[in-house]
C-alpha positions as CSV (number, residue, x, y, z in Angstrom):
1,M,-87.9,45.2,-31.1
2,K,-86.4,43.6,-34.1
3,K,-84.2,40.5,-34.4
4,S,-81.9,39.3,-37.1
5,M,-82.0,35.8,-38.4
6,K,-79.2,34.9,-36.0
7,R,-81.3,35.9,-33.1
8,I,-84.8,34.6,-33.8
9,L,-86.6,33.1,-30.8
10,L,-88.5,30.4,-32.6
11,P,-87.5,29.3,-36.0
12,V,-89.3,26.9,-38.4
13,V,-89.7,23.5,-36.9
14,L,-89.2,20.6,-39.4
15,F,-90.7,17.5,-37.9
16,A,-91.9,14.0,-38.8
17,M,-94.8,11.9,-37.7
18,A,-95.1,8.1,-37.9
19,G,-91.5,7.6,-38.9
20,I,-91.5,10.0,-41.9
21,I,-88.7,12.5,-41.7
22,L,-89.2,15.9,-43.3
23,S,-85.9,17.6,-43.7
24,A,-85.3,21.1,-45.1
25,C,-83.8,22.9,-42.2
26,S,-82.1,25.7,-44.1
27,K,-84.5,26.3,-47.0
28,Y,-87.4,28.8,-46.9
29,P,-89.8,29.7,-49.7
30,T,-88.5,32.3,-52.1
31,Y,-92.0,33.8,-52.7
32,T,-93.5,36.4,-50.4
33,V,-95.3,35.0,-47.3
34,N,-96.1,36.5,-43.9
35,T,-93.8,35.1,-41.2
36,E,-96.8,34.0,-39.1
37,D,-97.9,31.8,-42.1
38,L,-94.8,29.7,-41.4
39,D,-95.6,29.2,-37.7
40,M,-96.3,25.6,-36.6
41,V,-97.3,23.7,-33.5
42,W,-96.4,20.1,-32.7
43,T,-97.9,18.0,-29.9
44,E,-97.5,14.4,-28.7
45,Y,-98.7,12.4,-25.7
46,D,-98.6,9.1,-24.0
47,Q,-101.7,7.3,-25.3
48,S,-101.8,5.0,-22.3
49,V,-102.4,7.9,-19.9
50,N,-105.8,9.0,-18.6
51,F,-105.3,12.7,-18.1
52,A,-108.5,13.0,-16.1
53,E,-106.7,11.2,-13.3
54,F,-104.4,14.1,-12.8
55,K,-105.6,17.1,-10.8
56,T,-102.6,19.2,-9.8
57,Y,-99.4,20.4,-11.3
58,Y,-96.3,22.4,-10.4
59,V,-94.3,24.8,-12.5
60,P,-91.4,27.0,-11.3
61,D,-91.4,30.7,-11.9
62,T,-88.0,30.4,-13.6
63,L,-87.6,29.6,-17.3
64,L,-85.3,26.8,-18.2
65,L,-82.9,28.2,-20.8
66,D,-80.2,26.7,-22.9
67,S,-77.0,27.1,-21.0
68,T,-75.1,28.0,-24.2
69,M,-77.2,31.1,-24.8
70,S,-75.7,34.5,-24.5
71,A,-76.8,36.9,-21.7
72,E,-78.3,39.2,-24.3
73,D,-80.4,36.4,-25.8
74,K,-81.5,35.2,-22.3
75,A,-82.7,38.8,-21.5
76,Y,-84.5,39.0,-24.8
77,I,-86.4,35.7,-24.1
78,Q,-87.2,36.6,-20.5
79,E,-89.1,39.6,-21.9
80,Y,-91.8,37.1,-23.1
81,Y,-91.7,34.5,-20.3
82,E,-94.2,36.1,-18.0
83,N,-96.8,36.1,-20.8
84,I,-95.9,32.6,-21.8
85,L,-96.3,31.3,-18.3
86,E,-99.6,33.1,-17.8
87,E,-101.0,31.7,-21.0
88,I,-100.0,28.1,-20.3
89,N,-101.4,28.4,-16.7
90,S,-104.6,29.9,-18.1
91,N,-105.1,27.0,-20.5
92,L,-104.4,24.4,-17.8
93,S,-106.8,26.2,-15.4
94,A,-109.5,26.0,-18.1
95,L,-109.0,22.3,-18.1
96,N,-109.6,22.2,-14.3
97,Y,-106.0,21.5,-13.4
98,T,-104.8,23.3,-10.3
99,R,-101.4,24.8,-9.9
100,V,-99.8,24.0,-6.5
101,D,-96.5,24.4,-4.8
102,S,-93.9,21.7,-5.1
103,S,-94.4,20.8,-1.4
104,A,-98.0,19.8,-2.1
105,N,-97.1,16.6,-3.9
106,P,-98.3,17.7,-7.4
107,D,-99.6,15.1,-9.8
108,M,-97.7,16.6,-12.8
109,G,-94.7,18.7,-13.4
110,L,-94.6,21.4,-16.1
111,V,-91.3,22.5,-17.5
112,I,-91.0,25.3,-20.1
113,S,-87.8,25.7,-22.0
114,I,-86.2,27.4,-25.0
115,I,-83.9,25.4,-27.2
116,T,-81.6,27.3,-29.6
117,Q,-79.3,24.5,-30.9
118,T,-79.0,24.1,-34.6
119,N,-80.0,20.7,-35.9
120,Y,-81.2,19.6,-32.5
121,V,-82.8,16.1,-32.7
122,Y,-85.9,15.5,-30.6
123,S,-86.4,11.8,-30.3
124,Y,-87.4,8.8,-28.1
125,S,-84.7,8.5,-25.3
126,Y,-83.5,10.5,-22.4
127,W,-83.7,14.1,-23.6
128,W,-83.1,16.3,-20.5
129,Y,-82.4,16.2,-16.8
130,Y,-85.1,17.6,-14.6
131,P,-84.1,20.8,-12.7
132,P,-83.1,20.2,-9.1
133,Y,-86.0,22.3,-7.8
134,W,-88.3,19.5,-8.7
135,G,-86.7,17.5,-5.9
136,Y,-85.3,14.8,-8.2
137,P,-81.8,16.0,-9.2
138,G,-80.1,13.8,-11.7
139,Y,-83.3,12.1,-12.9
140,G,-83.6,11.9,-16.7
141,Y,-87.0,11.7,-18.4
142,S,-88.1,9.8,-21.4
143,Y,-91.1,9.5,-23.7
144,P,-93.0,6.3,-24.3
145,W,-93.6,7.2,-28.0
146,A,-91.0,6.6,-30.6
147,T,-90.8,9.8,-32.7
148,Y,-88.3,11.8,-34.7
149,M,-88.9,15.4,-35.5
150,G,-85.9,16.1,-37.8
151,S,-84.3,19.4,-37.1
152,Y,-85.0,23.1,-36.6
153,E,-82.6,25.8,-37.3
154,E,-82.1,27.8,-34.2
155,G,-84.6,27.2,-31.5
156,A,-88.1,26.5,-30.2
157,L,-90.5,27.0,-27.3
158,I,-91.1,23.6,-25.6
159,F,-93.4,22.9,-22.8
160,D,-93.9,19.4,-21.3
161,L,-96.0,17.7,-18.7
162,A,-94.5,14.9,-16.7
163,D,-96.0,12.3,-14.4
164,L,-94.8,12.9,-10.8
165,R,-97.0,10.2,-9.3
166,N,-95.2,7.3,-10.9
167,I,-91.5,8.0,-10.7
168,D,-89.1,5.2,-11.4
169,H,-86.7,5.9,-8.5
170,Q,-84.6,2.8,-9.2
171,N,-83.7,4.1,-12.6
172,K,-84.1,7.7,-11.7
173,N,-86.5,8.4,-14.5
174,I,-89.6,10.6,-14.8
175,N,-92.0,9.9,-17.7
176,G,-93.0,12.7,-20.0
177,I,-96.8,12.3,-20.7
178,W,-97.4,15.4,-23.0
179,S,-95.1,17.6,-25.0
180,A,-95.8,20.7,-27.1
181,L,-93.4,22.6,-29.4
182,C,-94.1,25.9,-31.1
183,G,-91.9,27.3,-33.8
184,G,-91.7,30.0,-36.4
185,I,-89.6,32.7,-38.1
186,L,-89.4,35.9,-36.2
187,T,-87.2,38.0,-38.4
188,N,-88.0,41.7,-38.5
189,S,-91.1,41.1,-36.3
190,A,-92.1,43.7,-33.7
191,S,-92.1,42.5,-30.1
192,T,-95.8,42.9,-29.9
193,Q,-96.3,40.6,-33.0
194,I,-93.9,38.0,-31.5
195,S,-95.8,38.0,-28.2
196,K,-99.1,37.5,-30.0
197,R,-97.8,34.7,-32.1
198,L,-96.3,32.9,-29.1
199,L,-99.6,33.1,-27.3
200,N,-101.5,31.9,-30.3
201,G,-99.1,28.9,-30.6
202,I,-99.6,28.0,-27.0
203,D,-103.4,28.2,-27.4
204,Q,-103.2,26.0,-30.5
205,A,-101.2,23.4,-28.7
206,F,-104.1,22.9,-26.2
207,V,-106.7,23.1,-28.9
208,Q,-105.2,20.1,-30.7
209,S,-104.9,18.2,-27.5
210,P,-108.5,17.4,-26.6
211,Y,-107.5,14.4,-24.4
212,L,-106.2,16.9,-21.7
213,G,-108.5,17.8,-18.9
214,T,-109.9,16.4,-15.6
215,E,-113.3,15.6,-17.1
């Protein structure tokens, strides 16, 4: 399956670390490169957290999608979700984290989402509201690190881990403790190539996060 530039799943992510903003959201090299050469993976975490203290996590079987997406785009993305979820669960299992049901009081919550907004800013503050199926409807979640990633053109695959053991019920806030974002141009890529690159991006996110794991 091929997609035009208006319907790419994961465009180039332009991000900044340590307060440096790199911004070129609409410019791509004019020379010939493979689309996978422009793929990138970004991760961040709460450095005060000991990830070995967490043992279990919960993730719903339903993908959290941008509500503004068309039905056609949602169907296109769902094509890859089963493989995405399986790959993330496989990596977490290799780190000795156990997936449990929401009724089992999991230590962490995993949310997987697709963002397709142009010039979306990913920064320190309340970014999203957790889905009601986590049992905390209306709770926002924030990150303890101050970071700014600039902008990305149309969308990205984002997967986050949140601390469900230390919820601020008074302020209705759940702390994000690890976040990963995978991005890349998918123009004129076959569906098999897109799937492979998505899985490679997920694996890379865990490779560059050696602090994760129960040991």
